[in-house]
Amino acid sequence: ILKFDAGSGVTTVFREPSNNTNGHFRDHQARLVSCEHGANRISRTEADGTIVSLVETYEGKRLNSPNDLVVKSDGTIWFTDPPYGILSDREGNQRESELDGNFTYRFDTETNELTVVDNIGDRPNGLAFSPDEKLFYLADTGDPRDITVFDVDDDGKTLSNRRLFAEVRPGASDGFRIDEQGNIWTSAR
């Protein structure tokens, strides 16, 4: 993982090895929370550089290859878990999935509870909340290669009313973020 200092214009190594990390987000203490394809986990880099494993399994089975994540205002970590890091040794370590699908999860850092918030996606990828956190957006780089939007239920923990938000062509939407006005900024082919 590289670190760019905008003030000095200098790029340095932040973390090596990185276990084929992919998506990152800063938590409320400014610690880097990362998806690791190679270790099949969500990790956090502490201020002193120590790496802490936050979640590696769901119901006793190893995660596929966490891909992207976002930290909600309540401190929970929402992340996607497609198979990209287990399909070959290129982005992780090739192996069979232990899970029954590719899910999107909510991890409660206070209780260590991990729950599935969406089990319909083919290969869930990028994700983000609207500025008011009333909407949740999810990109799927498998079939049908679209961005869906959900309503965040009043409990703040579950989703409902899944619907198409956008088709991104050519290619598919990968990682994205939402600005203060609610605009989605996404990578794509």
Coordinates of C-alpha atoms in Angstrom, one line a residue:
I1 CA 0.0 0.0 0.0
L2 CA 1.4 3.3 -1.0
K3 CA 0.9 6.7 0.8
F4 CA 0.9 10.0 -1.1
D5 CA 1.6 13.2 0.9
A6 CA -0.1 16.0 -1.0
G7 CA 1.9 18.7 0.9
S8 CA 5.3 17.4 -0.1
G9 CA 4.3 15.5 -3.2
V10 CA 6.2 12.4 -1.9
T11 CA 5.0 8.8 -2.2
T12 CA 6.2 6.3 0.3
V13 CA 5.4 2.7 1.2
F14 CA 2.7 2.6 3.9
R15 CA 2.3 -1.1 4.3
E16 CA 4.2 -4.1 2.9
P17 CA 3.2 -6.8 2.5
S18 CA -0.4 -5.8 2.0
N19 CA -2.0 -9.3 1.4
N20 CA -3.5 -8.0 -1.9
T21 CA -5.5 -5.3 -0.3
N22 CA -8.2 -3.7 -2.4
G23 CA -10.8 -1.4 -0.9
H24 CA -10.0 0.9 1.9
F25 CA -11.8 3.4 4.2
R26 CA -10.7 5.5 7.2
D27 CA -12.7 4.8 10.4
H28 CA -13.7 7.5 12.9
Q29 CA -10.3 7.3 14.6
A30 CA -8.6 7.8 11.1
R31 CA -7.3 4.3 11.1
L32 CA -7.1 2.6 7.7
V33 CA -9.6 -0.3 7.4
S34 CA -8.8 -2.6 4.4
C35 CA -10.2 -5.5 2.4
E36 CA -7.5 -8.2 2.0
H37 CA -7.9 -10.7 -0.9
G38 CA -4.8 -12.6 0.1
A39 CA -5.8 -13.1 3.8
N40 CA -9.6 -13.3 3.1
R41 CA -10.3 -10.7 5.8
I42 CA -11.0 -7.2 6.9
S43 CA -8.1 -5.6 8.7
R44 CA -7.3 -2.3 10.4
T45 CA -4.0 -0.6 10.5
E46 CA -3.5 1.0 13.9
A47 CA -1.7 4.4 14.4
D48 CA 1.5 2.6 15.4
G49 CA 1.4 0.4 12.2
T50 CA 0.1 -2.8 14.0
I51 CA -2.3 -4.8 11.8
V52 CA -5.5 -6.0 13.5
S53 CA -7.7 -8.7 11.9
L54 CA -11.3 -7.6 12.4
V55 CA -13.3 -10.4 10.6
E56 CA -12.2 -13.5 8.7
T57 CA -15.2 -15.8 8.8
Y58 CA -19.0 -16.0 8.5
E59 CA -20.7 -18.8 10.5
G60 CA -17.3 -20.6 10.8
K61 CA -16.5 -20.4 7.1
R62 CA -13.7 -18.3 5.6
L63 CA -14.7 -15.2 3.6
N64 CA -14.1 -15.3 -0.1
S65 CA -12.1 -12.2 -0.7
P66 CA -13.4 -8.9 0.8
N67 CA -13.3 -6.3 -2.0
D68 CA -14.6 -2.9 -0.9
L69 CA -15.9 -1.4 2.3
V70 CA -17.4 1.7 3.9
V71 CA -17.5 2.8 7.5
K72 CA -21.0 4.1 8.5
S73 CA -21.4 7.0 10.9
D74 CA -22.4 4.5 13.7
G75 CA -18.9 2.8 13.2
T76 CA -20.2 -0.3 11.5
I77 CA -18.2 -1.7 8.6
W78 CA -20.2 -2.6 5.4
F79 CA -18.3 -4.7 2.9
T80 CA -18.6 -6.8 -0.2
D81 CA -17.2 -10.3 -0.6
P82 CA -16.9 -11.5 -4.3
P83 CA -14.7 -14.4 -5.3
Y84 CA -12.0 -12.4 -7.2
G85 CA -9.2 -13.2 -4.7
I86 CA -9.9 -17.0 -4.8
L87 CA -10.4 -17.5 -8.5
S88 CA -6.6 -17.6 -9.1
D89 CA -3.4 -16.9 -7.4
R90 CA -3.1 -13.5 -9.3
E91 CA -5.1 -11.4 -6.7
G92 CA -5.0 -13.8 -3.7
N93 CA -4.9 -17.5 -3.2
Q94 CA -6.9 -19.9 -5.4
R95 CA -9.3 -22.1 -3.5
E96 CA -12.9 -23.2 -3.5
S97 CA -15.4 -20.9 -1.7
E98 CA -16.6 -22.2 1.6
L99 CA -19.7 -20.0 1.4
D100 CA -23.0 -20.5 -0.4
G101 CA -22.6 -17.2 -2.4
N102 CA -21.0 -13.8 -2.7
F103 CA -22.6 -11.6 -0.1
T104 CA -22.6 -8.0 1.2
Y105 CA -22.1 -7.8 5.0
R106 CA -22.5 -5.5 7.9
F107 CA -19.9 -5.9 10.7
D108 CA -20.6 -4.4 14.1
T109 CA -17.2 -3.5 15.6
E110 CA -18.8 -3.2 19.1
T111 CA -20.4 -6.6 19.3
N112 CA -18.3 -8.4 16.6
E113 CA -21.6 -9.4 14.9
L114 CA -21.4 -10.1 11.2
T115 CA -24.7 -10.2 9.2
V116 CA -25.5 -10.5 5.6
V117 CA -27.3 -7.4 4.3
D118 CA -27.7 -8.6 0.7
N119 CA -27.4 -12.1 -0.7
I120 CA -28.8 -11.5 -4.2
G121 CA -25.8 -10.0 -5.8
D122 CA -23.7 -12.1 -8.2
R123 CA -20.3 -10.4 -7.6
P124 CA -20.9 -7.4 -5.3
N125 CA -18.2 -4.8 -5.5
G126 CA -18.4 -1.1 -4.8
L127 CA -20.7 0.3 -2.2
A128 CA -21.6 3.6 -0.5
F129 CA -24.2 5.4 1.5
S130 CA -26.0 8.6 0.5
P131 CA -24.9 11.6 2.5
D132 CA -27.9 11.2 4.9
E133 CA -27.3 7.4 5.0
K134 CA -30.9 6.7 4.1
L135 CA -29.9 5.1 0.8
F136 CA -27.3 2.3 0.2
Y137 CA -25.7 1.9 -3.3
L138 CA -24.2 -1.4 -4.4
A139 CA -22.3 -2.2 -7.7
D140 CA -22.3 -5.7 -9.1
T141 CA -19.4 -6.5 -11.5
G142 CA -21.0 -9.9 -12.3
D143 CA -24.4 -10.3 -13.9
P144 CA -26.2 -7.9 -14.5
R145 CA -23.3 -5.4 -14.1
D146 CA -25.4 -2.6 -12.6
I147 CA -25.6 -0.3 -9.6
T148 CA -28.6 -1.0 -7.3
V149 CA -30.0 1.2 -4.6
F150 CA -31.7 0.1 -1.4
D151 CA -33.5 2.0 1.4
V152 CA -31.8 1.7 4.7
D153 CA -34.4 0.6 7.2
D154 CA -35.1 2.6 10.3
D155 CA -33.0 0.2 12.4
G156 CA -29.9 1.4 10.4
K157 CA -28.9 -2.3 10.1
T158 CA -31.0 -3.7 7.3
L159 CA -31.9 -2.9 3.7
S160 CA -35.1 -3.1 1.8
N161 CA -36.7 -2.0 -1.6
R162 CA -33.8 -3.2 -3.8
R163 CA -34.0 -1.5 -7.2
L164 CA -32.0 -0.6 -10.3
F165 CA -30.2 2.7 -10.0
A166 CA -27.9 2.8 -13.1
E167 CA -26.3 0.6 -15.8
V168 CA -22.7 1.6 -16.5
R169 CA -21.6 0.7 -20.0
P170 CA -19.2 -0.2 -21.4
G171 CA -17.9 -2.4 -18.6
A172 CA -19.3 -2.2 -15.1
S173 CA -19.0 0.1 -12.1
D174 CA -16.3 -1.0 -9.8
G175 CA -15.4 1.0 -6.7
F176 CA -17.1 4.3 -6.0
R177 CA -17.7 7.0 -3.5
I178 CA -20.5 9.6 -3.1
D179 CA -19.8 13.3 -2.6
E180 CA -21.7 15.7 -0.3
Q181 CA -24.3 16.5 -3.0
G182 CA -25.0 12.8 -3.5
N183 CA -23.2 12.4 -6.8
I184 CA -21.6 9.0 -7.4
W185 CA -18.0 9.0 -8.6
T186 CA -17.2 5.5 -10.0
S187 CA -14.4 3.7 -11.9
A188 CA -15.5 1.8 -14.9
R189 CA -14.1 0.4 -18.2

